[in-house]
Amino acid sequence: MSRYLFLSLCLFLPLAQAAAEAPPNDAHDLAYSLGASLGERLRNEVPDLQIQALVEGLKAAYQGKPLALKSERIEQLLAQHEAQISEQSARSQIETALENERRFLDQEKAKPGVRQLADGILLTELAPGSGNKASPNGSVQVRYTGRLPDGTVFDQTQQPQWFRLDSVIAGWRIALAQMPTGARWRLVIPSEQAYGTEGAGDLIAPYTPLVFDIELLGVAG
């Protein structure tokens, strides 16, 4: 039995148990309610479903009669349907994430004092700097806090840290190469310049823009 069908049956089980325990005079209404509940779910998942074929399969299986399709064919069709549902769900999640990112970046771009760097990175200068800038293959010493769009802190330095520019996300490389030592910037980095379509473990979901408060303390190399 496919996982999709198994989950559907698990959701249906409490109602089925209730039907077995129902008084005789409620049996019809409860059976109807079971059908209505199943129908609502199927309407959303399979809007073009052939109801008569559904009833025929349900009736034959419920009564333990021979089925019109071989078990292999049934499993194949259910697996294809499950894959289609999964694909549609994944596509919907991506579309929602991209729309949320677009809305967030538009809101950030409209804030006072924000200017845009290459590749859509947004910069707000919190404190000026007058020191040297890092070379593309150099190292930087920074103090920083990283946040998700909702303000959740996902990373934060307790002590200043050194990083090679070729080892950090693209958004950092682009911004820090333009940042004078001593400056403190607020960066909003689009997901494409952060962790992109893959995200980063359980901390950062795919298509998530990131917000960094970065202070550049020193450069080397």
PDB file of C-alpha atoms in Angstrom:
ATOM      1  CA  MET A   1       0.000   0.000   0.000  1.00  0.00           C
ATOM      2  CA  SER A   2       1.379   3.430  -0.902  1.00  0.00           C
ATOM      3  CA  ARG A   3       2.293   5.836   1.866  1.00  0.00           C
ATOM      4  CA  TYR A   4      -0.180   8.386   0.496  1.00  0.00           C
ATOM      5  CA  LEU A   5      -3.092   5.953   0.623  1.00  0.00           C
ATOM      6  CA  PHE A   6      -2.032   4.734   4.061  1.00  0.00           C
ATOM      7  CA  LEU A   7      -2.058   8.288   5.433  1.00  0.00           C
ATOM      8  CA  SER A   8      -5.472   8.948   3.927  1.00  0.00           C
ATOM      9  CA  LEU A   9      -6.835   5.817   5.546  1.00  0.00           C
ATOM     10  CA  CYS A  10      -5.295   6.778   8.892  1.00  0.00           C
ATOM     11  CA  LEU A  11      -7.087  10.106   8.744  1.00  0.00           C
ATOM     12  CA  PHE A  12     -10.283   8.280   7.911  1.00  0.00           C
ATOM     13  CA  LEU A  13      -9.926   5.654  10.663  1.00  0.00           C
ATOM     14  CA  PRO A  14     -11.488   7.584  13.596  1.00  0.00           C
ATOM     15  CA  LEU A  15     -14.658   8.168  11.589  1.00  0.00           C
ATOM     16  CA  ALA A  16     -14.752   4.543  10.512  1.00  0.00           C
ATOM     17  CA  GLN A  17     -14.494   3.417  14.144  1.00  0.00           C
ATOM     18  CA  ALA A  18     -17.287   5.802  15.054  1.00  0.00           C
ATOM     19  CA  ALA A  19     -19.451   4.281  12.324  1.00  0.00           C
ATOM     20  CA  ALA A  20     -19.034   0.805  13.786  1.00  0.00           C
ATOM     21  CA  GLU A  21     -20.133   2.083  17.197  1.00  0.00           C
ATOM     22  CA  ALA A  22     -23.056   4.211  16.020  1.00  0.00           C
ATOM     23  CA  PRO A  23     -26.661   3.329  16.988  1.00  0.00           C
ATOM     24  CA  PRO A  24     -28.693   1.836  14.120  1.00  0.00           C
ATOM     25  CA  ASN A  25     -30.817   4.947  13.628  1.00  0.00           C
ATOM     26  CA  ASP A  26     -27.656   7.015  13.118  1.00  0.00           C
ATOM     27  CA  ALA A  27     -26.001   4.581  10.717  1.00  0.00           C
ATOM     28  CA  HIS A  28     -27.225   6.251   7.548  1.00  0.00           C
ATOM     29  CA  ASP A  29     -26.271   9.757   8.603  1.00  0.00           C
ATOM     30  CA  LEU A  30     -22.865   8.664   9.808  1.00  0.00           C
ATOM     31  CA  ALA A  31     -22.174   6.792   6.573  1.00  0.00           C
ATOM     32  CA  TYR A  32     -23.175   9.908   4.675  1.00  0.00           C
ATOM     33  CA  SER A  33     -20.867  12.001   6.866  1.00  0.00           C
ATOM     34  CA  LEU A  34     -17.986   9.643   6.140  1.00  0.00           C
ATOM     35  CA  GLY A  35     -18.609  10.056   2.427  1.00  0.00           C
ATOM     36  CA  ALA A  36     -18.834  13.835   2.753  1.00  0.00           C
ATOM     37  CA  SER A  37     -15.550  14.008   4.672  1.00  0.00           C
ATOM     38  CA  LEU A  38     -13.754  11.858   2.119  1.00  0.00           C
ATOM     39  CA  GLY A  39     -15.339  13.815  -0.726  1.00  0.00           C
ATOM     40  CA  GLU A  40     -14.056  17.151   0.584  1.00  0.00           C
ATOM     41  CA  ARG A  41     -10.502  15.874   0.703  1.00  0.00           C
ATOM     42  CA  LEU A  42     -10.695  14.306  -2.744  1.00  0.00           C
ATOM     43  CA  ARG A  43     -12.255  17.436  -4.259  1.00  0.00           C
ATOM     44  CA  ASN A  44      -9.158  19.424  -3.295  1.00  0.00           C
ATOM     45  CA  GLU A  45      -6.663  16.747  -4.308  1.00  0.00           C
ATOM     46  CA  VAL A  46      -8.293  15.330  -7.466  1.00  0.00           C
ATOM     47  CA  PRO A  47     -10.782  17.896  -8.819  1.00  0.00           C
ATOM     48  CA  ASP A  48     -11.456  15.876 -12.004  1.00  0.00           C
ATOM     49  CA  LEU A  49     -11.993  12.549 -10.230  1.00  0.00           C
ATOM     50  CA  GLN A  50     -14.503  10.165 -11.829  1.00  0.00           C
ATOM     51  CA  ILE A  51     -16.941   9.666  -8.953  1.00  0.00           C
ATOM     52  CA  GLN A  52     -18.630   6.573 -10.390  1.00  0.00           C
ATOM     53  CA  ALA A  53     -15.301   4.734 -10.687  1.00  0.00           C
ATOM     54  CA  LEU A  54     -14.464   5.787  -7.131  1.00  0.00           C
ATOM     55  CA  VAL A  55     -17.739   4.331  -5.865  1.00  0.00           C
ATOM     56  CA  GLU A  56     -17.179   1.101  -7.793  1.00  0.00           C
ATOM     57  CA  GLY A  57     -13.695   0.624  -6.354  1.00  0.00           C
ATOM     58  CA  LEU A  58     -14.815   1.550  -2.842  1.00  0.00           C
ATOM     59  CA  LYS A  59     -17.762  -0.819  -2.970  1.00  0.00           C
ATOM     60  CA  ALA A  60     -15.771  -3.753  -4.361  1.00  0.00           C
ATOM     61  CA  ALA A  61     -12.963  -3.341  -1.809  1.00  0.00           C
ATOM     62  CA  TYR A  62     -15.381  -2.838   1.098  1.00  0.00           C
ATOM     63  CA  GLN A  63     -17.363  -5.949   0.190  1.00  0.00           C
ATOM     64  CA  GLY A  64     -14.230  -8.016  -0.424  1.00  0.00           C
ATOM     65  CA  LYS A  65     -15.109  -8.660  -4.062  1.00  0.00           C
ATOM     66  CA  PRO A  66     -12.597  -9.060  -6.925  1.00  0.00           C
ATOM     67  CA  LEU A  67     -11.210  -5.748  -8.086  1.00  0.00           C
ATOM     68  CA  ALA A  68     -11.389  -4.631 -11.717  1.00  0.00           C
ATOM     69  CA  LEU A  69      -7.688  -3.687 -11.735  1.00  0.00           C
ATOM     70  CA  LYS A  70      -4.667  -5.764 -10.825  1.00  0.00           C
ATOM     71  CA  SER A  71      -2.907  -4.828  -7.591  1.00  0.00           C
ATOM     72  CA  GLU A  72       0.237  -3.854  -9.516  1.00  0.00           C
ATOM     73  CA  ARG A  73      -1.756  -1.370 -11.606  1.00  0.00           C
ATOM     74  CA  ILE A  74      -3.395   0.068  -8.501  1.00  0.00           C
ATOM     75  CA  GLU A  75      -0.043   0.551  -6.794  1.00  0.00           C
ATOM     76  CA  GLN A  76       1.390   2.163  -9.920  1.00  0.00           C
ATOM     77  CA  LEU A  77      -1.463   4.654 -10.210  1.00  0.00           C
ATOM     78  CA  LEU A  78      -1.412   5.509  -6.516  1.00  0.00           C
ATOM     79  CA  ALA A  79       2.350   6.045  -6.606  1.00  0.00           C
ATOM     80  CA  GLN A  80       2.012   8.331  -9.634  1.00  0.00           C
ATOM     81  CA  HIS A  81      -0.735  10.277  -7.892  1.00  0.00           C
ATOM     82  CA  GLU A  82       1.343  10.625  -4.722  1.00  0.00           C
ATOM     83  CA  ALA A  83       4.326  11.887  -6.744  1.00  0.00           C
ATOM     84  CA  GLN A  84       2.123  14.432  -8.498  1.00  0.00           C
ATOM     85  CA  ILE A  85       0.716  15.693  -5.196  1.00  0.00           C
ATOM     86  CA  SER A  86       4.242  15.972  -3.753  1.00  0.00           C
ATOM     87  CA  GLU A  87       5.455  17.883  -6.809  1.00  0.00           C
ATOM     88  CA  GLN A  88       2.530  20.294  -6.645  1.00  0.00           C
ATOM     89  CA  SER A  89       3.126  20.851  -2.936  1.00  0.00           C
ATOM     90  CA  ALA A  90       6.840  21.502  -3.473  1.00  0.00           C
ATOM     91  CA  ARG A  91       6.100  23.947  -6.301  1.00  0.00           C
ATOM     92  CA  SER A  92       3.581  25.771  -4.142  1.00  0.00           C
ATOM     93  CA  GLN A  93       6.069  26.050  -1.274  1.00  0.00           C
ATOM     94  CA  ILE A  94       8.720  27.481  -3.593  1.00  0.00           C
ATOM     95  CA  GLU A  95       6.302  30.025  -5.035  1.00  0.00           C
ATOM     96  CA  THR A  96       5.247  31.079  -1.531  1.00  0.00           C
ATOM     97  CA  ALA A  97       8.864  31.393  -0.367  1.00  0.00           C
ATOM     98  CA  LEU A  98       9.833  33.496  -3.389  1.00  0.00           C
ATOM     99  CA  GLU A  99       6.842  35.770  -2.919  1.00  0.00           C
ATOM    100  CA  ASN A 100       7.666  36.206   0.776  1.00  0.00           C
ATOM    101  CA  GLU A 101      11.262  37.059  -0.132  1.00  0.00           C
ATOM    102  CA  ARG A 102      10.217  39.581  -2.772  1.00  0.00           C
ATOM    103  CA  ARG A 103       7.855  41.289  -0.327  1.00  0.00           C
ATOM    104  CA  PHE A 104      10.505  41.393   2.413  1.00  0.00           C
ATOM    105  CA  LEU A 105      13.176  42.845   0.110  1.00  0.00           C
ATOM    106  CA  ASP A 106      10.760  45.486  -1.187  1.00  0.00           C
ATOM    107  CA  GLN A 107       9.962  46.527   2.387  1.00  0.00           C
ATOM    108  CA  GLU A 108      13.642  46.716   3.293  1.00  0.00           C
ATOM    109  CA  LYS A 109      14.511  48.654   0.133  1.00  0.00           C
ATOM    110  CA  ALA A 110      11.937  51.308   1.033  1.00  0.00           C
ATOM    111  CA  LYS A 111      13.487  52.061   4.443  1.00  0.00           C
ATOM    112  CA  PRO A 112      15.368  55.361   4.912  1.00  0.00           C
ATOM    113  CA  GLY A 113      19.128  55.278   4.363  1.00  0.00           C
ATOM    114  CA  VAL A 114      19.152  52.023   2.417  1.00  0.00           C
ATOM    115  CA  ARG A 115      21.238  51.753  -0.735  1.00  0.00           C
ATOM    116  CA  GLN A 116      21.658  48.817  -3.056  1.00  0.00           C
ATOM    117  CA  LEU A 117      24.909  47.075  -3.915  1.00  0.00           C
ATOM    118  CA  ALA A 118      25.494  44.536  -6.679  1.00  0.00           C
ATOM    119  CA  ASP A 119      23.156  41.554  -6.988  1.00  0.00           C
ATOM    120  CA  GLY A 120      20.408  43.147  -4.914  1.00  0.00           C
ATOM    121  CA  ILE A 121      22.284  43.352  -1.596  1.00  0.00           C
ATOM    122  CA  LEU A 122      20.873  46.140   0.585  1.00  0.00           C
ATOM    123  CA  LEU A 123      23.166  48.231   2.777  1.00  0.00           C
ATOM    124  CA  THR A 124      22.487  50.580   5.664  1.00  0.00           C
ATOM    125  CA  GLU A 125      25.535  52.309   7.172  1.00  0.00           C
ATOM    126  CA  LEU A 126      25.305  52.193  10.975  1.00  0.00           C
ATOM    127  CA  ALA A 127      28.790  53.597  11.622  1.00  0.00           C
ATOM    128  CA  PRO A 128      31.396  54.897   9.161  1.00  0.00           C
ATOM    129  CA  GLY A 129      34.863  53.445   8.688  1.00  0.00           C
ATOM    130  CA  SER A 130      38.077  54.922   7.342  1.00  0.00           C
ATOM    131  CA  GLY A 131      40.465  51.964   7.275  1.00  0.00           C
ATOM    132  CA  ASN A 132      41.620  49.642   4.533  1.00  0.00           C
ATOM    133  CA  LYS A 133      39.308  47.405   2.539  1.00  0.00           C
ATOM    134  CA  ALA A 134      39.785  43.667   2.138  1.00  0.00           C
ATOM    135  CA  SER A 135      41.291  42.235  -1.023  1.00  0.00           C
ATOM    136  CA  PRO A 136      39.216  39.614  -2.902  1.00  0.00           C
ATOM    137  CA  ASN A 137      41.417  36.776  -1.625  1.00  0.00           C
ATOM    138  CA  GLY A 138      42.137  38.328   1.763  1.00  0.00           C
ATOM    139  CA  SER A 139      40.804  37.754   5.252  1.00  0.00           C
ATOM    140  CA  VAL A 140      38.553  39.858   7.458  1.00  0.00           C
ATOM    141  CA  GLN A 141      38.080  40.105  11.199  1.00  0.00           C
ATOM    142  CA  VAL A 142      34.449  40.798  12.025  1.00  0.00           C
ATOM    143  CA  ARG A 143      31.897  40.916  14.777  1.00  0.00           C
ATOM    144  CA  TYR A 144      28.408  40.085  13.519  1.00  0.00           C
ATOM    145  CA  THR A 145      24.854  38.979  14.206  1.00  0.00           C
ATOM    146  CA  GLY A 146      22.820  37.077  11.610  1.00  0.00           C
ATOM    147  CA  ARG A 147      19.029  37.146  11.615  1.00  0.00           C
ATOM    148  CA  LEU A 148      16.179  35.633   9.626  1.00  0.00           C
ATOM    149  CA  PRO A 149      13.527  37.926   8.123  1.00  0.00           C
ATOM    150  CA  ASP A 150      11.346  37.494  11.231  1.00  0.00           C
ATOM    151  CA  GLY A 151      14.179  38.710  13.483  1.00  0.00           C
ATOM    152  CA  THR A 152      15.257  35.305  14.791  1.00  0.00           C
ATOM    153  CA  VAL A 153      19.004  35.200  15.492  1.00  0.00           C
ATOM    154  CA  PHE A 154      20.548  32.164  13.765  1.00  0.00           C
ATOM    155  CA  ASP A 155      24.228  33.058  14.253  1.00  0.00           C
ATOM    156  CA  GLN A 156      26.175  35.465  16.420  1.00  0.00           C
ATOM    157  CA  THR A 157      29.818  35.980  17.368  1.00  0.00           C
ATOM    158  CA  GLN A 158      30.796  36.061  21.013  1.00  0.00           C
ATOM    159  CA  GLN A 159      34.308  37.194  20.107  1.00  0.00           C
ATOM    160  CA  PRO A 160      35.697  38.761  16.892  1.00  0.00           C
ATOM    161  CA  GLN A 161      36.253  36.133  14.199  1.00  0.00           C
ATOM    162  CA  TRP A 162      38.582  35.886  11.190  1.00  0.00           C
ATOM    163  CA  PHE A 163      37.234  34.621   7.867  1.00  0.00           C
ATOM    164  CA  ARG A 164      38.744  34.246   4.417  1.00  0.00           C
ATOM    165  CA  LEU A 165      36.563  36.038   1.894  1.00  0.00           C
ATOM    166  CA  ASP A 166      36.674  33.030  -0.426  1.00  0.00           C
ATOM    167  CA  SER A 167      35.083  30.883   2.308  1.00  0.00           C
ATOM    168  CA  VAL A 168      31.956  32.936   3.036  1.00  0.00           C
ATOM    169  CA  ILE A 169      28.625  33.361   1.254  1.00  0.00           C
ATOM    170  CA  ALA A 170      28.558  35.501  -1.906  1.00  0.00           C
ATOM    171  CA  GLY A 171      26.684  38.326  -0.188  1.00  0.00           C
ATOM    172  CA  TRP A 172      29.469  38.739   2.340  1.00  0.00           C
ATOM    173  CA  ARG A 173      32.173  38.668  -0.343  1.00  0.00           C
ATOM    174  CA  ILE A 174      30.448  41.375  -2.336  1.00  0.00           C
ATOM    175  CA  ALA A 175      29.753  43.646   0.625  1.00  0.00           C
ATOM    176  CA  LEU A 176      32.932  43.193   2.661  1.00  0.00           C
ATOM    177  CA  ALA A 177      35.140  43.920  -0.348  1.00  0.00           C
ATOM    178  CA  GLN A 178      33.610  47.427  -0.359  1.00  0.00           C
ATOM    179  CA  MET A 179      33.592  47.952   3.412  1.00  0.00           C
ATOM    180  CA  PRO A 180      36.288  50.104   5.056  1.00  0.00           C
ATOM    181  CA  THR A 181      37.777  48.847   8.308  1.00  0.00           C
ATOM    182  CA  GLY A 182      36.002  50.328  11.314  1.00  0.00           C
ATOM    183  CA  ALA A 183      32.631  50.491   9.572  1.00  0.00           C
ATOM    184  CA  ARG A 184      29.490  48.835  10.854  1.00  0.00           C
ATOM    185  CA  TRP A 185      26.861  47.927   8.284  1.00  0.00           C
ATOM    186  CA  ARG A 186      23.451  46.345   8.222  1.00  0.00           C
ATOM    187  CA  LEU A 187      23.195  44.038   5.228  1.00  0.00           C
ATOM    188  CA  VAL A 188      20.092  42.431   3.756  1.00  0.00           C
ATOM    189  CA  ILE A 189      21.265  39.611   1.499  1.00  0.00           C
ATOM    190  CA  PRO A 190      18.889  37.971  -1.029  1.00  0.00           C
ATOM    191  CA  SER A 191      18.716  34.199  -0.835  1.00  0.00           C
ATOM    192  CA  GLU A 192      20.484  33.873  -4.190  1.00  0.00           C
ATOM    193  CA  GLN A 193      23.572  35.443  -2.581  1.00  0.00           C
ATOM    194  CA  ALA A 194      23.161  33.456   0.653  1.00  0.00           C
ATOM    195  CA  TYR A 195      22.139  29.780   0.825  1.00  0.00           C
ATOM    196  CA  GLY A 196      19.854  29.754  -2.215  1.00  0.00           C
ATOM    197  CA  THR A 197      17.652  26.832  -3.128  1.00  0.00           C
ATOM    198  CA  GLU A 198      19.214  24.437  -0.606  1.00  0.00           C
ATOM    199  CA  GLY A 199      19.119  26.473   2.600  1.00  0.00           C
ATOM    200  CA  ALA A 200      21.380  25.542   5.493  1.00  0.00           C
ATOM    201  CA  GLY A 201      20.216  22.586   7.558  1.00  0.00           C
ATOM    202  CA  ASP A 202      17.340  23.197   9.944  1.00  0.00           C
ATOM    203  CA  LEU A 203      18.369  26.800  10.608  1.00  0.00           C
ATOM    204  CA  ILE A 204      17.842  28.439   7.221  1.00  0.00           C
ATOM    205  CA  ALA A 205      15.110  27.328   4.839  1.00  0.00           C
ATOM    206  CA  PRO A 206      15.558  27.466   1.052  1.00  0.00           C
ATOM    207  CA  TYR A 207      14.922  30.859  -0.571  1.00  0.00           C
ATOM    208  CA  THR A 208      15.483  32.751   2.703  1.00  0.00           C
ATOM    209  CA  PRO A 209      17.013  36.256   2.635  1.00  0.00           C
ATOM    210  CA  LEU A 210      19.336  37.017   5.541  1.00  0.00           C
ATOM    211  CA  VAL A 211      19.994  40.122   7.629  1.00  0.00           C
ATOM    212  CA  PHE A 212      23.461  40.793   9.077  1.00  0.00           C
ATOM    213  CA  ASP A 213      24.746  43.444  11.416  1.00  0.00           C
ATOM    214  CA  ILE A 214      28.500  43.416  10.651  1.00  0.00           C
ATOM    215  CA  GLU A 215      31.368  45.372  12.102  1.00  0.00           C
ATOM    216  CA  LEU A 216      34.668  45.128  10.198  1.00  0.00           C
ATOM    217  CA  LEU A 217      37.516  45.178  12.712  1.00  0.00           C
ATOM    218  CA  GLY A 218      40.521  44.311  10.556  1.00  0.00           C
ATOM    219  CA  VAL A 219      41.747  43.006   7.209  1.00  0.00           C
ATOM    220  CA  ALA A 220      44.719  40.912   6.164  1.00  0.00           C
ATOM    221  CA  GLY A 221      46.129  39.509   2.943  1.00  0.00           C
TER     222      GLY A 221
END
